Coordinates of C-alpha atoms and ligand atoms in Angstrom, one line a residue:
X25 CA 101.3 38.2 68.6
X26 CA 100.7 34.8 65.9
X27 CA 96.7 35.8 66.9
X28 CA 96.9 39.0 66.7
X29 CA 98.4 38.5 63.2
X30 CA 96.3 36.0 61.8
X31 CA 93.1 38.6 63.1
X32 CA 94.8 40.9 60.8
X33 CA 95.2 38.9 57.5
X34 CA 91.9 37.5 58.1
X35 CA 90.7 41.1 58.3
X36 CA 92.5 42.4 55.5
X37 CA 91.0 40.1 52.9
X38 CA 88.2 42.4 52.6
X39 CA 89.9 45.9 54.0
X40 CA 93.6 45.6 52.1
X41 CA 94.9 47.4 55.0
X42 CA 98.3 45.9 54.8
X43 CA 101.2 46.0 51.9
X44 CA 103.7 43.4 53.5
X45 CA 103.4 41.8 57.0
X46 CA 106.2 41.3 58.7
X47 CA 105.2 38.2 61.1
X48 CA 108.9 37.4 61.2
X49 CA 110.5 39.9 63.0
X50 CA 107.3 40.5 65.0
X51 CA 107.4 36.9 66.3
X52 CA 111.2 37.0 66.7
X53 CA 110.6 40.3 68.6
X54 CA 107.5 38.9 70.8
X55 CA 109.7 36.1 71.7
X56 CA 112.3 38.3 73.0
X57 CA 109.9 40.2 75.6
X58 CA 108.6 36.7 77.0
X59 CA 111.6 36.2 77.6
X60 CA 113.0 39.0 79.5
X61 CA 109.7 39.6 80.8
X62 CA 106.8 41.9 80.3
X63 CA 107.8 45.4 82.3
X64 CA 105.1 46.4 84.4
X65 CA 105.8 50.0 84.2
X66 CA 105.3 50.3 80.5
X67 CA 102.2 50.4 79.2
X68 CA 104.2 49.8 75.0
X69 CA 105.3 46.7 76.4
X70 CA 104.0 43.9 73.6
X71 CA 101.1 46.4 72.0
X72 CA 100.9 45.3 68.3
X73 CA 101.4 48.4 66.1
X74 CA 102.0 49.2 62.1
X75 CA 103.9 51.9 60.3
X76 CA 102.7 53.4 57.1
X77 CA 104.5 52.2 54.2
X78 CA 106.9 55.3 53.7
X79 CA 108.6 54.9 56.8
X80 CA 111.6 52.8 56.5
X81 CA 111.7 49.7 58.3
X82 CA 114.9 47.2 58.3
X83 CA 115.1 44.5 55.8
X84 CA 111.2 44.7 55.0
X85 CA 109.6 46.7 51.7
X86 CA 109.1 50.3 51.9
X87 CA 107.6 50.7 49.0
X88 CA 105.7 54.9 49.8
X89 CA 102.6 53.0 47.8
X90 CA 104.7 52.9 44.7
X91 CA 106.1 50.9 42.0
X92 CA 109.0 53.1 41.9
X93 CA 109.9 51.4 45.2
X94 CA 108.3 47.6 45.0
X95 CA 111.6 46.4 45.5
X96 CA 113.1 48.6 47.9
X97 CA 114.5 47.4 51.1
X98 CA 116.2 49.7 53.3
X99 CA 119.0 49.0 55.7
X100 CA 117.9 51.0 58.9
X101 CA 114.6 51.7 60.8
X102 CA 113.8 55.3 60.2
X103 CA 113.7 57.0 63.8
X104 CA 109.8 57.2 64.8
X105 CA 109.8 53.3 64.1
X106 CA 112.8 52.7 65.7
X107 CA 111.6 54.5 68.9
X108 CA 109.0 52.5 68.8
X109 CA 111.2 49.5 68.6
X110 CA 112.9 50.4 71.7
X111 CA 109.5 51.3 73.7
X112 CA 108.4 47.7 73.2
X113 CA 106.1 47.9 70.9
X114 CA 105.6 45.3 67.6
X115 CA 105.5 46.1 64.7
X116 CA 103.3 43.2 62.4
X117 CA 103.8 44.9 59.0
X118 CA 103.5 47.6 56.9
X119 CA 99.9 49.9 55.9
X120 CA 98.7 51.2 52.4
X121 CA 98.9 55.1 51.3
X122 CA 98.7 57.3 48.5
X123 CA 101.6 56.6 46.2
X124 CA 104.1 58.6 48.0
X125 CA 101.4 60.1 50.3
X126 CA 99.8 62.0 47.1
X127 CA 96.1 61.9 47.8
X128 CA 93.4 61.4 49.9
X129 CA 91.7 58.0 49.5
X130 CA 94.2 55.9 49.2
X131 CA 92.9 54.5 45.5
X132 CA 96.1 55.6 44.1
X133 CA 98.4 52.9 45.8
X134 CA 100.5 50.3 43.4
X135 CA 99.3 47.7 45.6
X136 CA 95.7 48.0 45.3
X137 CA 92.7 50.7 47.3
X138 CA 91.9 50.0 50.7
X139 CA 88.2 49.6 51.8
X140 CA 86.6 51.2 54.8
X141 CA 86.1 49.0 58.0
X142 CA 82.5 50.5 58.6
X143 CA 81.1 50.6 54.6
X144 CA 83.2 48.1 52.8
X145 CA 81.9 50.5 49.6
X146 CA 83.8 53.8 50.5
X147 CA 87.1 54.9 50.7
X148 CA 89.7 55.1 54.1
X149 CA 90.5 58.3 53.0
X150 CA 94.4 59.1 52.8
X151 CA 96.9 59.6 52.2
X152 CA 97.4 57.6 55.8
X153 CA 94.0 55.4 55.0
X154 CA 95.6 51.7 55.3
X155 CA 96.8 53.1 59.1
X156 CA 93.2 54.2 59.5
X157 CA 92.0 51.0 58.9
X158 CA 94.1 49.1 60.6
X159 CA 93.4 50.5 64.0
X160 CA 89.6 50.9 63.2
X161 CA 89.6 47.1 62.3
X162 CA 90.9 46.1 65.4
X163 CA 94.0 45.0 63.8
X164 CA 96.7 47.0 65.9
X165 CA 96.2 49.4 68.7
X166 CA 98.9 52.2 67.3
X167 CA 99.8 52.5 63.7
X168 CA 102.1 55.7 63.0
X169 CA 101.0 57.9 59.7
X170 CA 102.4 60.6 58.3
X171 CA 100.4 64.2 57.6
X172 CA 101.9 66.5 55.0
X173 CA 97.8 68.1 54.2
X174 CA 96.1 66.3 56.6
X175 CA 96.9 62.8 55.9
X176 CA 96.7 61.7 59.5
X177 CA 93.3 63.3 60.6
X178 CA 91.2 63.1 57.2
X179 CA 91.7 59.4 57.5
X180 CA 91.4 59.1 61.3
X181 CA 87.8 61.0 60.2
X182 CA 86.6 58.6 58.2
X183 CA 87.6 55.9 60.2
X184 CA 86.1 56.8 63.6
X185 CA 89.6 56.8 64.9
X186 CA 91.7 59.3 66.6
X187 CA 94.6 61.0 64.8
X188 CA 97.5 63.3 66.1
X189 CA 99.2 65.4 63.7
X190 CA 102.0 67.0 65.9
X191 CA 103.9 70.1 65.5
X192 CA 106.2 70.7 62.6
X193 CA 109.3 69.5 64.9
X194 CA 107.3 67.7 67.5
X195 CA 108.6 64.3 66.0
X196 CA 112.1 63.2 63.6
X197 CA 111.6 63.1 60.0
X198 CA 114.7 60.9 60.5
X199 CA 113.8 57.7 57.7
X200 CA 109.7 59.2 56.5
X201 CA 110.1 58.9 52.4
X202 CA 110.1 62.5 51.6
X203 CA 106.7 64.2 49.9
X204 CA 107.2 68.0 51.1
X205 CA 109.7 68.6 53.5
X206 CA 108.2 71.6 54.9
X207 CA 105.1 70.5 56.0
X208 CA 105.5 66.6 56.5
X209 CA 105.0 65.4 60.1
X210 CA 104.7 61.7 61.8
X211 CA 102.1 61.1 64.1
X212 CA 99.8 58.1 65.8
X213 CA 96.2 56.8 64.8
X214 CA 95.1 54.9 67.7
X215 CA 91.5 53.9 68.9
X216 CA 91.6 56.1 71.9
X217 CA 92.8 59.5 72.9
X218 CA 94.7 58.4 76.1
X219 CA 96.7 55.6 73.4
X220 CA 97.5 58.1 71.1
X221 CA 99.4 60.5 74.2
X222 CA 101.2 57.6 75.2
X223 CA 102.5 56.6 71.6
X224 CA 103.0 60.2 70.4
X225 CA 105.3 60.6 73.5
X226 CA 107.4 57.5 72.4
X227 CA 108.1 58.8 69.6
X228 CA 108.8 62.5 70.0
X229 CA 111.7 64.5 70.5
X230 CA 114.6 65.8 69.3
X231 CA 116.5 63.6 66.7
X232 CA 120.6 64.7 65.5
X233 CA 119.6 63.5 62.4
X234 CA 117.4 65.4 61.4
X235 CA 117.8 69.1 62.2
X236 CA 114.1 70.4 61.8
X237 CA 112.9 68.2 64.9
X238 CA 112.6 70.3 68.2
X239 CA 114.6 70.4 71.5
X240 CA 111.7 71.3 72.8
X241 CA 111.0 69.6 75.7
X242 CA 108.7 66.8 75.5
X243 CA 106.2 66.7 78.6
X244 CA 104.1 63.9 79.7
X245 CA 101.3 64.3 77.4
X246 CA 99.2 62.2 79.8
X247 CA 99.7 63.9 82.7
X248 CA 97.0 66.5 82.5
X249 CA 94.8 64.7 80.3
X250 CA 91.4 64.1 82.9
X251 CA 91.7 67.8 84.2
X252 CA 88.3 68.6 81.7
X253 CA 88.0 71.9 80.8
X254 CA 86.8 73.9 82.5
X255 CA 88.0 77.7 81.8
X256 CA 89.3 76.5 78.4
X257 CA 88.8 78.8 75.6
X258 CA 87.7 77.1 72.4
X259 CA 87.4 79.0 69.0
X260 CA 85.1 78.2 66.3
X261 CA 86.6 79.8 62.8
X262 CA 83.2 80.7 61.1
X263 CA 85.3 80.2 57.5
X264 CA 85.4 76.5 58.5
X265 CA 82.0 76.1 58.1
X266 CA 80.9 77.3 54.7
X267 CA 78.9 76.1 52.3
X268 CA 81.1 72.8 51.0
X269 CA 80.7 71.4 54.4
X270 CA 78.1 68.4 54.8
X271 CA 75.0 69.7 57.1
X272 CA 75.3 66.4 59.1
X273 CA 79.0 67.2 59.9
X274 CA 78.8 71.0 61.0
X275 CA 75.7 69.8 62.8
X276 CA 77.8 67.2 64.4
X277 CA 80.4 70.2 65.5
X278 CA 77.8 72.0 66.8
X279 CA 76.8 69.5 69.1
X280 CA 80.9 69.1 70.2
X281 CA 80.9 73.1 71.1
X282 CA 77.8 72.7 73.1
X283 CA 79.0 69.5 75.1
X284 CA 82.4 71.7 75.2
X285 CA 80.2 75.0 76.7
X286 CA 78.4 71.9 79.1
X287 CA 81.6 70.9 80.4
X288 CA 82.4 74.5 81.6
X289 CA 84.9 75.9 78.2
X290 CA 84.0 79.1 76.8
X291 CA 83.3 78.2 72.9
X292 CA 83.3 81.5 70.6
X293 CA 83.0 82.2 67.1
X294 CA 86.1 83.6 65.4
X295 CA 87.6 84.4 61.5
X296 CA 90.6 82.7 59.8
X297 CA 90.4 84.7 56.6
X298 CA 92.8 83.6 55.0
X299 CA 92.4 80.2 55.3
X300 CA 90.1 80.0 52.2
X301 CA 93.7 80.4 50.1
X302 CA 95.6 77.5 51.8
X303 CA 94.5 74.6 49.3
X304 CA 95.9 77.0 46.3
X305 CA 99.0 77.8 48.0
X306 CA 99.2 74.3 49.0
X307 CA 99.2 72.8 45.6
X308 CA 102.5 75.3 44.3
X309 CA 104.5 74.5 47.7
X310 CA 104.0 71.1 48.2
X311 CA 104.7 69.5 44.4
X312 CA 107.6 72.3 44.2
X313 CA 108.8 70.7 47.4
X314 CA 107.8 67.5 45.4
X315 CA 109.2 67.5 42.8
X316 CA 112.6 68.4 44.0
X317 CA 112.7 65.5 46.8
X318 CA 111.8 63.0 44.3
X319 CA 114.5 63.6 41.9
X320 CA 116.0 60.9 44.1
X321 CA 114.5 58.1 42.2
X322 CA 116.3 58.1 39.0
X323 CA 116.6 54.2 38.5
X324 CA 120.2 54.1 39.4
X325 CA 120.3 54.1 43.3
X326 CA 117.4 52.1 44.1
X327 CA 114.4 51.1 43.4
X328 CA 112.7 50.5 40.2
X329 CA 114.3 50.4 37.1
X330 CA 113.4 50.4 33.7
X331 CA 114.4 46.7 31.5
X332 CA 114.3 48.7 28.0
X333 CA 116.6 51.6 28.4
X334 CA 119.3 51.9 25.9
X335 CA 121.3 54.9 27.1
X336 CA 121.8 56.6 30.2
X337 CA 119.0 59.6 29.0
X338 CA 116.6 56.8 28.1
X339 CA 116.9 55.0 31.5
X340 CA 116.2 57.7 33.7
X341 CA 113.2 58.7 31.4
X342 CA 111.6 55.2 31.6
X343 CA 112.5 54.4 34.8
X344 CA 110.5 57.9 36.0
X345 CA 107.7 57.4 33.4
X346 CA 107.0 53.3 34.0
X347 CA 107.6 53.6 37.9
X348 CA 105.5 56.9 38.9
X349 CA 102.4 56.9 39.1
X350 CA 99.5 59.6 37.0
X351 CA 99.4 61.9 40.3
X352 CA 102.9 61.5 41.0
X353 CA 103.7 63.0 37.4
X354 CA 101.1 65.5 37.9
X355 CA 102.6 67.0 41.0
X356 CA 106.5 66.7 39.4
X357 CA 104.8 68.4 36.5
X358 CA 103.3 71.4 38.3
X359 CA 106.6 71.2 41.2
X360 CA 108.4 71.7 38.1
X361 CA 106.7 74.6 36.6
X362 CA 106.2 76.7 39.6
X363 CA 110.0 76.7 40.3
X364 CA 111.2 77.3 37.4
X365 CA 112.6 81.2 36.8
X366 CA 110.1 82.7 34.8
X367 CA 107.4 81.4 37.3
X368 CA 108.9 81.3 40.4
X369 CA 107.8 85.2 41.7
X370 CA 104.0 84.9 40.3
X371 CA 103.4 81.3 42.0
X372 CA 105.9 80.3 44.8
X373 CA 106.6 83.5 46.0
X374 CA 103.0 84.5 46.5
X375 CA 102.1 81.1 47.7
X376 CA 104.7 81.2 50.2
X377 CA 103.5 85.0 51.0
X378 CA 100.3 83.7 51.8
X379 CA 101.6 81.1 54.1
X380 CA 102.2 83.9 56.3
X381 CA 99.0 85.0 56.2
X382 CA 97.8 82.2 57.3
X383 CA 100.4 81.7 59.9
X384 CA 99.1 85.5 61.3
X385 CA 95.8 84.5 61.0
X386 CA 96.1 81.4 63.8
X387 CA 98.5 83.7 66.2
X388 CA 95.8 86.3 66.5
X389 CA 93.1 83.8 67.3
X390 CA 95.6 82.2 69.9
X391 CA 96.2 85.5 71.8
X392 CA 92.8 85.0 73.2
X393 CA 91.9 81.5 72.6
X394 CA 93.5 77.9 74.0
X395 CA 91.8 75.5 71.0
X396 CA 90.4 75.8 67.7
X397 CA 87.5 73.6 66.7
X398 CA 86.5 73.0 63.3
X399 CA 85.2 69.7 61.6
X400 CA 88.1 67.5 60.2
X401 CA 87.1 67.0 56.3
X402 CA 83.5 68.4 54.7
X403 CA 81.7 65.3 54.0
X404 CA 82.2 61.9 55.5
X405 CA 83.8 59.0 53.6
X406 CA 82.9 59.4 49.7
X407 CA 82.5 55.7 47.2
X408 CA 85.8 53.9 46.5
X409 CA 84.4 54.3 42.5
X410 CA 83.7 58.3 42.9
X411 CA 85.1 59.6 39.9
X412 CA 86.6 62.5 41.5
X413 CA 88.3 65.1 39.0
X414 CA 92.0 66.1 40.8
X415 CA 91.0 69.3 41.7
X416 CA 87.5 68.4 43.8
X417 CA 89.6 65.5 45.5
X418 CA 92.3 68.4 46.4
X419 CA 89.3 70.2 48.1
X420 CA 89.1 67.7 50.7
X421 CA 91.7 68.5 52.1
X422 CA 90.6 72.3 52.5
X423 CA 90.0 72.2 56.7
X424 CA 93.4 70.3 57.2
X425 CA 95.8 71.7 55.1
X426 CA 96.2 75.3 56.9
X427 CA 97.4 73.8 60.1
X428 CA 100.1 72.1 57.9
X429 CA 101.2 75.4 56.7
X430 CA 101.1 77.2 59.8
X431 CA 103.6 74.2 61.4
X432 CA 100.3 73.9 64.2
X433 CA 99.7 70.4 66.3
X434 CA 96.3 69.4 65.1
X435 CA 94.1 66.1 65.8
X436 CA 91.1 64.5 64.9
X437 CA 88.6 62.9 67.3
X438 CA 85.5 60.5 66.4
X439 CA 82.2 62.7 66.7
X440 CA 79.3 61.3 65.4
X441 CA 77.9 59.7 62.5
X442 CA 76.0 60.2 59.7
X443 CA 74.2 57.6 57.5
X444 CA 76.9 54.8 59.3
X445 CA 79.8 56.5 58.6
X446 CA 82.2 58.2 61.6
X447 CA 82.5 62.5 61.4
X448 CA 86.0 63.5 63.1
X449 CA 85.9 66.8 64.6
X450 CA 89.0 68.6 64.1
X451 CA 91.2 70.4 67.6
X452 CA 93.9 72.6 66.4
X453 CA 96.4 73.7 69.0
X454 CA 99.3 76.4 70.2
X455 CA 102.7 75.0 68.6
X456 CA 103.7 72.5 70.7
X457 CA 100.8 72.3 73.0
X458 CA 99.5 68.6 72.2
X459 CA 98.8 68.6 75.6
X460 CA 96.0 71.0 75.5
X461 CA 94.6 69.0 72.8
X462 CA 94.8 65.7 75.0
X463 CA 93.1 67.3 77.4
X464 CA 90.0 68.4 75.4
X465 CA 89.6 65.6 73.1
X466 CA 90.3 63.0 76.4
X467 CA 87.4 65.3 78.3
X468 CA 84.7 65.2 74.7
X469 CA 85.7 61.1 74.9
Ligands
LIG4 N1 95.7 65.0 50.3 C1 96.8 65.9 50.4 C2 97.7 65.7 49.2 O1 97.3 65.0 48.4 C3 97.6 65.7 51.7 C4 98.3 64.4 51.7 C5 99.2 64.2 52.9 O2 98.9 64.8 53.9 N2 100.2 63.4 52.7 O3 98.7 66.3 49.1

């Protein structure tokens, strides 16, 4: 564990993967195991691992990427990291994000951007892209992320890595610092697929605390995993390969669904039409979701607070202005505006009609089909200096974000490269069929 650490920091003086290690507890905890014993029968027992910086850990920062938090220490492990806890696993610290998981390069953290492993020039992606980088660094072999758009797999993408967004339910919400409650999910970033079964079934399941997680039962996601797949039926959603997508990644796909049609799987072409509206509706339903969750942070509870307030008015106001962020604000702002009651019919409501469009759309396509395959994101990973205008950066997102707002597991695997950098083809699944998506991305590995 002291090696595997000191890899880490020596790593992260180029990649700023990290926002706090936590070699403390991780020794303490390392020292514990020696002593009872490795067990032979779990395969968790002693792997070094990292949780994204808006899961709360015990007694060390959870600061979501933001000022607003720099201080914060909370009092319990939130439940994906204490499940983790218990399955043996050790934690070494804490990985970079999007301020409050807002974003999709991780440029906009308080604590500085985090540079890509493979082109120390371009961005990790995000809002996950510390995790990302992390595991493609060699520094841990799990670290957990959380996907609200696609904040698990655009990052996993860019990193060559493997990412599993799981069902809305799959996995507790249980102590993950609200961004938009309806479509944020845990999931694992590992280096292979069979890792990232084995750590996604650690931490799934359902959770008393938090009463959107799933009784569902949890199988053993690695129990089919080799059994190829042969007879499988794998869509290709023609939308998903328009005209913003890079030519070296939907060649890259290409070349997935005809390995895919080698190995035996039927691979057809299929339509998601509404798809094309799930980066609009996205950006009125999560900052409306937004901007209610973070009225939490008003300067008086916790976190940051504001030294030059004179009055109670005054101290909320500065403590919010001084400790937020510029995309933070922007997403309170247009949270804000969408709910309020003059607005709320002509955005919300129709944004929250067309997430049922989009939810239609996948059920039809999975009467008759087992997977979707599409790429991940449209380009690989873009300059860490990119001036990117809000709205272009929001259109990264514009594969990913549908199977947010349709509650569907989705994951993305290392498929290629292009000019150096990793392409992550994207395998969108049946609500609570991870399995499925094991088994095809463990068979394309
Ligand atoms: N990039 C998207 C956003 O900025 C998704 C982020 C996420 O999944 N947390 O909202």
């Amino acid at each position: 564990t002291r090696q595997v650490i000191e890899n880490a920091k020596a790593n992260d003086k180029d990649i700023n993967a990290f926002v706090v290690f936590d070699e403390e507890n991780a020794i303490k905890q390392a020292q514990e195991i020696d002593k009872a014993g490795i067990d032979p029968d779990n395969v968790l027992s002693g792997i070094p691992v990292a949780m994204k910086d808006n899961m709360l850990t015990k007694g060390v920062l959870t600061s979501a990427g933001s000022k607003m938090l720099s201080n914060f220490k909370p009092i319990i492990d939130g439940t994906a990291v204490e499940k983790m806890k218990a399955a043996g696993t050790i934690n070494i610290g804490k990985t970079n994000m999007d301020e409050f998981a807002m974003g999709s390069s991780t440029v906009t953290s308080f604590h500085g951007k985090t540079k890509n492993p493979w082109n120390l020039e371009k961005v990790p992606g995000g809002s996950s892209g510390g995790a990302a980088a992390a595991v493609a660094a060699g520094d841990v072999l799990v670290a957990l992320g959380s996907d609200t758009g696609g904040s698990i797999r655009q990052p996993a993408s860019f990193n060559g890595v493997v990412g599993m967004k799981p069902t809305y339910g799959r996995v507790s919400r249980w102590g993950l610092i609200a961004f938009a409650s309806s479509f944020d999910q845990i999931g694992p970033l590992t280096r292979t697929v069979k890792d990232n079964a084995v750590a996604l079934n650690a931490i799934s399941g359902k959770d008393e605390h938090d009463l959107t997680s799933s009784d569902k039962e949890v199988p053993d996601f690695t129990a089919n995993i080799d059994k190829g797949v042969k007879g499988m039926k794998i869509a290709l959603p023609k939308e998903y390969f328009g005209d913003g997508v890079d030519q070296d990644v939907k060649d890259a796909i290409m070349k997935a669904a005809d390995k895919y049609r080698e190995m035996g799987a039927t691979v057809e072409e299929v339509s998601l039409p509404n798809s094309k509206y799930g980066v609009a509706a996205y950006y009125i339903i999560a900052p409306s979701e937004a901007s209610s969750n973070l009225q939490r942070f008003d300067g008086i509870r916790y976190g940051y607070r504001s030294e030059s307030a004179k009055n109670l008015e005054e101290l909320y106001v500065k403590s919010r202005s001084e400790g937020f962020g510029d995309e933070v604000k922007r997403r309170i702002m247009i949270g804000t505006y969408a709910l309020s009651a003059g607005f709320f019919d002509a955005y919300f409501k129709k944004a929250a009609e067309i997430r049922t469009l989009i939810i239609n759309d996948f059920k039809k396509v999975f009467k008759d089909y087992d997977v979707i395959l599409t790429p991940t994101a449209p380009t690989t990973a873009f300059g860490l200096d990119d001036e990117k205008d809000p709205v272009t950066m929001y259109m990264n997102d514009v594969l990913t974000i549908p199977v947010n707002m349709a509650g569907l597991p989705g994951m993305s695997v290392p498929a290629g490269f292009s000019n150096g950098l990793p392409i992550g083809m994207q395998l969108i699944g049946k609500p609570f069929d991870e399995a499925t998506l094991y088994q095809a991305a463990y068979a394309f590995e």
